[in-house]
Coordinates of C-alpha atoms in Angstrom, one line a residue:
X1 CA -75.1 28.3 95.2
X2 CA -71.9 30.0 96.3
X3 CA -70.8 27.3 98.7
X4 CA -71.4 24.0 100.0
X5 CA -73.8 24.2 103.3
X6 CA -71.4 23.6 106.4
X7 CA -72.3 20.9 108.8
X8 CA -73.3 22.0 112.4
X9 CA -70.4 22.1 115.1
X10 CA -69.6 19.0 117.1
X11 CA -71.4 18.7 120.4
X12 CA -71.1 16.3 123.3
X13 CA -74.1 14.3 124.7
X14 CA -74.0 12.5 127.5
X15 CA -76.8 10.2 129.0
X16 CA -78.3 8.5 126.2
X17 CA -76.1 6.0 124.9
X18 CA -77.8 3.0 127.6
X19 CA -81.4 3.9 127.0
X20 CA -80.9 3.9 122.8
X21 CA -81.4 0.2 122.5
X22 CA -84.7 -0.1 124.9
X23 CA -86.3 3.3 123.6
X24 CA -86.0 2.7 119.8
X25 CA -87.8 -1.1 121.2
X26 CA -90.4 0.6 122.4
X27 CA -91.2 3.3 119.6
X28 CA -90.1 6.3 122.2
X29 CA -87.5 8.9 122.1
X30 CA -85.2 9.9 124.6
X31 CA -82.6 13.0 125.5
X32 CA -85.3 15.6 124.6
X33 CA -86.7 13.8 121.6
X34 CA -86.7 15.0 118.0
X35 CA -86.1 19.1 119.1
X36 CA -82.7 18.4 120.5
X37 CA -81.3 18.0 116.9
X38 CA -80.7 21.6 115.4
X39 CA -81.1 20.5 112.3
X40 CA -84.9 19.7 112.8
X41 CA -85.6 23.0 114.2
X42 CA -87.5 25.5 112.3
X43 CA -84.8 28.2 111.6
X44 CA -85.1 31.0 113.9
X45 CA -84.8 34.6 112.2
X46 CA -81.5 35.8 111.9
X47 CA -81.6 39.7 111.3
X48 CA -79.9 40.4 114.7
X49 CA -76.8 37.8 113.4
X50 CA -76.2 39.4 109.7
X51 CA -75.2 43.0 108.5
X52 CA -75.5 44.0 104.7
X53 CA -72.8 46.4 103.4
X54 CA -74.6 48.9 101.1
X55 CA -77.9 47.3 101.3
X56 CA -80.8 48.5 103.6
X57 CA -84.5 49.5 103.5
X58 CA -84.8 51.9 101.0
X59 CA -81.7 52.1 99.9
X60 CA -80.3 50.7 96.1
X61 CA -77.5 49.0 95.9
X62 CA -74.2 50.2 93.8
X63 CA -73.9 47.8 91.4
X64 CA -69.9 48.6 90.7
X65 CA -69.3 47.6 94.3
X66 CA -69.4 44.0 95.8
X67 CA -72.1 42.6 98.2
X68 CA -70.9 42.0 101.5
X69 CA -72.7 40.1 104.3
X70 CA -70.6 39.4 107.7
X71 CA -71.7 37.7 110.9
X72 CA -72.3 39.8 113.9
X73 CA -71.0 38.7 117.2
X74 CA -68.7 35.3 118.3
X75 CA -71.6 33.0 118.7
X76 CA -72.8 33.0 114.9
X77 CA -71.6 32.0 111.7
X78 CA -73.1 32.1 108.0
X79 CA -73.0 28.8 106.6
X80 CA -74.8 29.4 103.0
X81 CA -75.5 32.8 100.9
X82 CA -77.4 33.0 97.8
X83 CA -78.3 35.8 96.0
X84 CA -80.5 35.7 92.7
X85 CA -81.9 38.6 90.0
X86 CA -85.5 38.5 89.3
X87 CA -84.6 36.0 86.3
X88 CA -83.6 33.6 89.0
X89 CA -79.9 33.9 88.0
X90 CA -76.9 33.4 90.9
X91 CA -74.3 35.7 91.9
X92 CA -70.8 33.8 92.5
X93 CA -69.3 35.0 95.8
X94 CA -67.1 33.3 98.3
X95 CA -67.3 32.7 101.9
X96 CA -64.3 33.2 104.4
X97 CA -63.3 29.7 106.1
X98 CA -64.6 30.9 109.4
X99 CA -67.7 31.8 108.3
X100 CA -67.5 35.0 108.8
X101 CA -68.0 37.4 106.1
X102 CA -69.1 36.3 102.6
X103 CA -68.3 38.6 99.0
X104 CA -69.7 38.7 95.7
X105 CA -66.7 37.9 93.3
X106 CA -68.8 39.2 90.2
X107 CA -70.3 42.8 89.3
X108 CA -74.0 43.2 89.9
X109 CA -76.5 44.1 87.4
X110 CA -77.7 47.6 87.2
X111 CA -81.3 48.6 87.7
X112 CA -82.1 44.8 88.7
X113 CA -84.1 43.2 91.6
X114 CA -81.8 40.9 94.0
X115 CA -83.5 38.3 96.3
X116 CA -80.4 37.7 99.1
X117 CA -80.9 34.3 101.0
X118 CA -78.7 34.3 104.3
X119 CA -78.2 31.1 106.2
X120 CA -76.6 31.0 109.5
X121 CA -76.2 29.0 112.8
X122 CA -75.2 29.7 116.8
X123 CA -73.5 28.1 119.4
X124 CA -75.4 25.1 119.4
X125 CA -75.4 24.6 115.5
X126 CA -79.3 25.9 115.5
X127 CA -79.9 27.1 112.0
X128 CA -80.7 30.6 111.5
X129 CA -82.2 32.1 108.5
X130 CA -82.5 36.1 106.8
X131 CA -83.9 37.0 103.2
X132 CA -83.8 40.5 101.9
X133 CA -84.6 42.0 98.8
X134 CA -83.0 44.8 97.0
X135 CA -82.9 47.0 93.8
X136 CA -79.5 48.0 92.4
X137 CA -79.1 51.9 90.8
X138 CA -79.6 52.2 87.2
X139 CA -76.7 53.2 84.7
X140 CA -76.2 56.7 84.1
X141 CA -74.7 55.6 80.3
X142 CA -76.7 53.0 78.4
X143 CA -75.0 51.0 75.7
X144 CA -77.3 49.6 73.1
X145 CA -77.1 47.6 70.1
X146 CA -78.8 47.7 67.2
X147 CA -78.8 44.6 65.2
X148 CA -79.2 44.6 60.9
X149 CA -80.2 44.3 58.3
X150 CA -84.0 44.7 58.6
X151 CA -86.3 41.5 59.3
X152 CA -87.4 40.2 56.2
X153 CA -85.9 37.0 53.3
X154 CA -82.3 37.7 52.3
X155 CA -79.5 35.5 50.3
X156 CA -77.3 33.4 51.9
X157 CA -74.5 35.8 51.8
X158 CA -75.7 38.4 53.9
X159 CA -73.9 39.2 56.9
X160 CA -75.7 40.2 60.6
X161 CA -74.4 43.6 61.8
X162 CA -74.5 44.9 65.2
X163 CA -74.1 49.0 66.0
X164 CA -73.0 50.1 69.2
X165 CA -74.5 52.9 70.6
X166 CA -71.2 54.2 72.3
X167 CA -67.4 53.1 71.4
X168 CA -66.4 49.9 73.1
X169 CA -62.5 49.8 73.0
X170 CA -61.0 48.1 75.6
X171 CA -60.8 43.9 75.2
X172 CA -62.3 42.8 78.3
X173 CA -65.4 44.8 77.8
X174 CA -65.6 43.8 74.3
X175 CA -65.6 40.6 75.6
X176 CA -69.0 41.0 78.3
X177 CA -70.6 42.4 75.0
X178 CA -69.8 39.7 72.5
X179 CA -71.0 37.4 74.9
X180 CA -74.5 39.2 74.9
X181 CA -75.1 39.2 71.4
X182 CA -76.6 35.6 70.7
X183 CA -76.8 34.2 66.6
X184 CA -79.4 31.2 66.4
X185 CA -80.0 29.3 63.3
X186 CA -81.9 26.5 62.1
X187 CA -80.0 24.7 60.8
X188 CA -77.5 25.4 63.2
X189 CA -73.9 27.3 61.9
X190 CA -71.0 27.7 63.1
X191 CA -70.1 31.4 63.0
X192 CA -68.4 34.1 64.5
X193 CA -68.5 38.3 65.1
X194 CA -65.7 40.3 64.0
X195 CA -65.2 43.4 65.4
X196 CA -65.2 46.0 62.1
X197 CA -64.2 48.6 64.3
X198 CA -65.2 50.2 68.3
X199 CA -68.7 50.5 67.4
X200 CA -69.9 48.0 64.6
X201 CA -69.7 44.0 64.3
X202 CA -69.9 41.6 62.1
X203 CA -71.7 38.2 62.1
X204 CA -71.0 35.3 59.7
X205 CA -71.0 31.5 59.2
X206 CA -67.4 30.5 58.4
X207 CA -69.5 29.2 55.0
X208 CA -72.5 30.8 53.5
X209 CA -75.9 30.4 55.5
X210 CA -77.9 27.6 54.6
X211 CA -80.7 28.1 51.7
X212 CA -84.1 28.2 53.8
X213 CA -82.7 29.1 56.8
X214 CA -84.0 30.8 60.2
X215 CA -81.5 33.4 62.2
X216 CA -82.7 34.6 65.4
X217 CA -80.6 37.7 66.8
X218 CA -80.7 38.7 70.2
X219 CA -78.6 40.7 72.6
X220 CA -78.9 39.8 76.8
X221 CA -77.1 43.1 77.0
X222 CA -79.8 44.7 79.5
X223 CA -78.5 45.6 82.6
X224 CA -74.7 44.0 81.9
X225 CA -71.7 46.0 83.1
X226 CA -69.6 46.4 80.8
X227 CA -67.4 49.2 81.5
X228 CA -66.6 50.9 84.8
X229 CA -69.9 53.4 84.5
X230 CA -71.3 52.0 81.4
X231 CA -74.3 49.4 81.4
X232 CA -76.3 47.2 78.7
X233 CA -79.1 49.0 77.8
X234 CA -82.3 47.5 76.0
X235 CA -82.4 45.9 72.4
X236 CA -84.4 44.9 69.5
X237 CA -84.8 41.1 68.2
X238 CA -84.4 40.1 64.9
X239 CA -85.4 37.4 62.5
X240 CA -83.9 36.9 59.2
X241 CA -84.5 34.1 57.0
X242 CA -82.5 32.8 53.6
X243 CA -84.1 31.5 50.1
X244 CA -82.6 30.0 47.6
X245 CA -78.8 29.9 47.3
X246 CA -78.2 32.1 44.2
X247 CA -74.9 32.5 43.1
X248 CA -73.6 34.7 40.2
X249 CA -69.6 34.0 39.3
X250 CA -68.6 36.4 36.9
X251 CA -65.4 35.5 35.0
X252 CA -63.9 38.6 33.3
X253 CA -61.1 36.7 31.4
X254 CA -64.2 35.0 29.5
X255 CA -66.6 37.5 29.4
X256 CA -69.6 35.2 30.8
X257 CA -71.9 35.0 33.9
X258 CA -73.1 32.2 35.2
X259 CA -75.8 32.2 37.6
X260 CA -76.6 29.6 40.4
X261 CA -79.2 28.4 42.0
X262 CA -78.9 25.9 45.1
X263 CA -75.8 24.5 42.9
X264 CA -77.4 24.2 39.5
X265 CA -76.4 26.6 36.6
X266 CA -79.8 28.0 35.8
X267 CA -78.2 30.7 33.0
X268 CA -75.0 31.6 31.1
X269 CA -75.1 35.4 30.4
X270 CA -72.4 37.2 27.8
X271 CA -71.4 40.5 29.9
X272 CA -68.3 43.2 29.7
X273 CA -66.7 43.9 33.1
X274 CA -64.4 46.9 33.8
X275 CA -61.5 48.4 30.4
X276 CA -58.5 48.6 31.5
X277 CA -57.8 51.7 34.3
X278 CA -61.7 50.9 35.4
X279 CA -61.1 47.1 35.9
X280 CA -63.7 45.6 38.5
X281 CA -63.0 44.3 41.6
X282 CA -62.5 40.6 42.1
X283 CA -64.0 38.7 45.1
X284 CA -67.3 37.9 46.4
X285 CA -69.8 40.9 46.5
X286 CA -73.4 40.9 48.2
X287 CA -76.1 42.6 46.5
X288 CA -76.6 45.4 48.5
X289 CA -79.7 46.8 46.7
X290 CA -82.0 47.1 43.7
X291 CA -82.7 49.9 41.6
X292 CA -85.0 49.4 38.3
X293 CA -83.6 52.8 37.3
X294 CA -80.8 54.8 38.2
X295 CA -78.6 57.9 36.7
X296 CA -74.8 57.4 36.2
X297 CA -72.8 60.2 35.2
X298 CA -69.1 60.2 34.3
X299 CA -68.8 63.1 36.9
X300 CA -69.3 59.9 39.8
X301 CA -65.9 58.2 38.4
X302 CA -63.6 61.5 37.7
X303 CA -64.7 61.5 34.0
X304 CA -66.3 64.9 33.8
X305 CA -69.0 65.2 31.4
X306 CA -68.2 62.6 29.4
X307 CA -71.7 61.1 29.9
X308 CA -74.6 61.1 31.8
X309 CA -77.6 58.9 31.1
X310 CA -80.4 56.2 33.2
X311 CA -79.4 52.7 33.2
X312 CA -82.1 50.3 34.1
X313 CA -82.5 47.0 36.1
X314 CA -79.5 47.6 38.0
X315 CA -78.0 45.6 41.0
X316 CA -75.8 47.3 43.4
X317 CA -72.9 45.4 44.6
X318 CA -70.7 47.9 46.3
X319 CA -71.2 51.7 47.7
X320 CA -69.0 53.2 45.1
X321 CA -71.2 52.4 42.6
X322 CA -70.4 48.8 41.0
X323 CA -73.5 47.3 39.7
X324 CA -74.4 45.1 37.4
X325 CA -77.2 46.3 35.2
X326 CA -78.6 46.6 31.6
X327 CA -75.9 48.1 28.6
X328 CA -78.0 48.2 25.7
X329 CA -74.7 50.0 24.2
X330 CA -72.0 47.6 24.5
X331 CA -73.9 44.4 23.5
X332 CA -71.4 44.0 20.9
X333 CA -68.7 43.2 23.1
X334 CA -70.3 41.5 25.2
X335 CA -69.0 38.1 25.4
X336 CA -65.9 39.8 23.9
X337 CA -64.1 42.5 25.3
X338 CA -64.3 44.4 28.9
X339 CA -65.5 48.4 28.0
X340 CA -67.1 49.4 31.1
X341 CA -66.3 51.5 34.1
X342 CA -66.1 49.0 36.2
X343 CA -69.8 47.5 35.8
X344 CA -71.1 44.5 34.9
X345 CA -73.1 45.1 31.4
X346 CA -75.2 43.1 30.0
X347 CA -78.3 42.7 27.1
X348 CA -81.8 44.8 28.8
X349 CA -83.3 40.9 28.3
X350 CA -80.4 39.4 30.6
X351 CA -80.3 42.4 32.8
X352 CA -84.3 42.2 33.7
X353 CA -83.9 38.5 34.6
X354 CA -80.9 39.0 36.5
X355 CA -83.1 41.7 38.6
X356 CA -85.9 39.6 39.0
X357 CA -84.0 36.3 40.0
X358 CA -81.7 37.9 43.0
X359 CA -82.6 39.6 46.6
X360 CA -80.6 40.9 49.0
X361 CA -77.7 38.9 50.3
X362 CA -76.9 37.3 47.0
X363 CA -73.5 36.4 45.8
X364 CA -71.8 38.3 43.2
X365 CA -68.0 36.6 42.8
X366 CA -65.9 38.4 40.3
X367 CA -62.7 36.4 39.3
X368 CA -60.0 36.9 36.1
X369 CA -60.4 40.8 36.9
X370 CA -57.0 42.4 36.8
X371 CA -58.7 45.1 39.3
X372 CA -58.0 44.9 43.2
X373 CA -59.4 42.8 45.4
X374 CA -63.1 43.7 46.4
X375 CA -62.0 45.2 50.6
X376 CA -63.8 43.3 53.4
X377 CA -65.8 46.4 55.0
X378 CA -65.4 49.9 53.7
X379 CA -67.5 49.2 50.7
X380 CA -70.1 47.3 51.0
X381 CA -70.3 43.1 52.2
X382 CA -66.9 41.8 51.3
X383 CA -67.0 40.3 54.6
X384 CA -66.5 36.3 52.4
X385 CA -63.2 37.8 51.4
X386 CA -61.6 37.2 54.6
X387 CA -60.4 34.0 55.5
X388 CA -61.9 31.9 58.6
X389 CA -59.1 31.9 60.7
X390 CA -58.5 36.0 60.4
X391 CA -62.1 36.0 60.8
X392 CA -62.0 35.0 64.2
X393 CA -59.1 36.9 64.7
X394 CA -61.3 39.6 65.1
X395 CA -63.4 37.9 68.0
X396 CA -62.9 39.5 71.6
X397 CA -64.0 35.6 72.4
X398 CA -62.7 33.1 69.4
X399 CA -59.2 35.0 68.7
X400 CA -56.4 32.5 70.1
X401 CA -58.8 29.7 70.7
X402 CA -58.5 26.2 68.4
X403 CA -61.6 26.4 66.3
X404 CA -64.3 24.0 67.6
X405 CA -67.5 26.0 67.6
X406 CA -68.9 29.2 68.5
X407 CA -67.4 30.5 72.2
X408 CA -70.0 32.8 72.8
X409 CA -72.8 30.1 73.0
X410 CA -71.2 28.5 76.0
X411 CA -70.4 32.3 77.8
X412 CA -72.5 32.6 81.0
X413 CA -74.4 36.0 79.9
X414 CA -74.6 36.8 84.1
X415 CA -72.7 35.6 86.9
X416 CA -74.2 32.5 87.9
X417 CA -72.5 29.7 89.9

């Protein structure tokens, strides 16, 4: 509740004090009996002691104004307010020290049902009570979020993503929104969003997601202000889960891949990686799709027409066009020398296995490449490139804080006492 109740005002009473002894003896009252203490009386109604600011039969509530109740009159003050949304959550307010007029200190929901609870006493400390219900207006701009990648199994590498519907620039209102959006695993994580850029976010453990794991995404946007004018609008849920942990470190200066699985080398493949001028990206990559076909031309890369031509079982890693896939052509130098554009080559044999074993949200980790370091957003998942602590630099919630677990968990999603 807003407030602790107030006890009734002092009162004299004169009379009894010589009959207590010989009454209580006798199993009788005296001085009027049980109905001469307020507090036992059934509270009267109170609607001629209360006003409502912006509030009234018919009438919706602004939800970008405060809630004002005030006592009416000299002989009457409020002593206890709540007021509670159809999910039974509180509204923080304050009450003035004379009990005169009490405030929501917290925006309301828009579009929402409100249950106000007004308790109140006269003179004589008799309690007085009013309850009103009330709607508050909808929001004339919406802001939803739409959560990724689809439902379905993915590796442990893949990233949750969140689009906005509308920018979101300011901090304090990226803030109400981070708090909204709600990451659940089983086993539990700790993780973190990072804000990509005004309208798209990034979720991720500050290590890979467990193998076999279950993530529940949810946003308890609906309703939320979060800019002057600008309200949560509806959502989707989402469940992910994880397999197996596959890893695939690919080590240009020795011309090998070796793929993991939960921590166990399960296969050493002889590859090429990017000649010099096409040299491949080091850092860890996600496999961002599968193609059993697909048609690379050297008009792609700035090479003209130097070839064109279907390579099969291939892995996509980043947007550009980095894959791994099968290079029937260079298997002599594979295990050798680097002679690609920038792909991963390998035998057909090694390439169809490789396409079979991984999924979406495996890892891909490049190293000994003397190409650039794979970027964290603009081309794909490099989102494991960044450090931890810059990770949660980019938090509207965790940036500044000392790192002992996910802020957003404990964030109140409404204002509740």
């Amino acid at each position: 509740m807003s407030h602790t109740p107030r006890s009734p005002r002092s009162r004299t009473v004169l009379g009894c004090g010589l009959l207590l002894a010989p009454l209580i003896a006798m199993g009788l009252t005296g001085c009027g009996g049980p109905s001469s203490d307020p507090l036992a009386a059934k509270p009267y109604d109170a609607a001629d002691q209360v006003a409502f600011s912006g509030v009234g039969e018919g009438h919706k509530a602004d939800p970008d104004k405060p809630l004002e109740v005030t006592a009416k009159g000299d002989d009457s003050r409020i002593t206890d307010v709540t007021a509670t949304d159809s999910a039974g959550r509180y509204v923080r307010g304050e009450l003035t020290p004379d009990g005169k007029r009490w405030r929501s200190t917290v925006p309301l929901a828009a579009g929402t049902h409100y249950t106000l609870r007004v308790s109140t006493e006269d003179a004589h400390g008799a309690p007085g009570r009013r309850t009103i219900g009330f709607d508050t207006t909808g929001a004339e701009s919406r802001l939803r979020v739409t959560f990724g990648p689809q439902a379905g199994t993915y590796g442990v590498g893949q990233p949750v993503t969140a689009e906005l519907s509308a920018p979101v620039k300011d901090l304090s209102a990226r803030s109400v929104v981070e708090r909204a959006l709600k990451v659940d695993s089983q086993p539990a994580v700790d993780g973190a969003w990072h804000w990509v850029d005004d309208r798209h976010l990034h979720y991720r453990p500050r290590d890979y997601w467990p193998a076999h794991a279950t993530i529940d995404v949810h946003a308890n946007l609906e309703g939320i202000r979060v800019a002057a004018g600008l309200y949560g609008g509806p959502s989707k849920p989402l469940r992910l889960r994880t397999g197996d942990r596959i890893e695939a470190l690919t080590d240009s200066g020795t011309h090998q891949m070796t793929v993991y699985r939960n921590g166990q080398a399960i296969r050493t493949i002889p590859i090429t990686t990017g000649m010099p001028g096409f040299d491949t990206r080091n850092g860890t990559k996600v496999v961002l799709a599968k193609e059993s076909a697909v048609r690379m031309t050297g008009a792609s890369i700035g090479l003209g027409n130097s070839y064109d031509l279907m390579v099969y079982w291939a892995v996509r890693v980043t947007w550009s066009g980095e894959y791994v896939h099968a290079a029937p052509w260079s298997v002599g130098s594979q295990g050798s020398a680097n002679v690609s554009h920038g792909c991963t080559g390998m035998s057909t044999e090694n390439a169809r296995w490789f396409f079979d074993t991984v999924r979406l949200g495996d890892i891909v980790k490049v190293v000994n490449s003397r190409g650039a370091m794979m970027t964290s957003f603009d081309n794909g998942f490099g989102d494991w490139n960044m450090t931890w602590d810059k990770w949660r630099e980019g938090s509207a919630l965790a940036a500044g804080r000392a790192d002992g677990g996910n802020s957003a968990e404990s964030a109140r999603l409404r204002p509740q006492v």
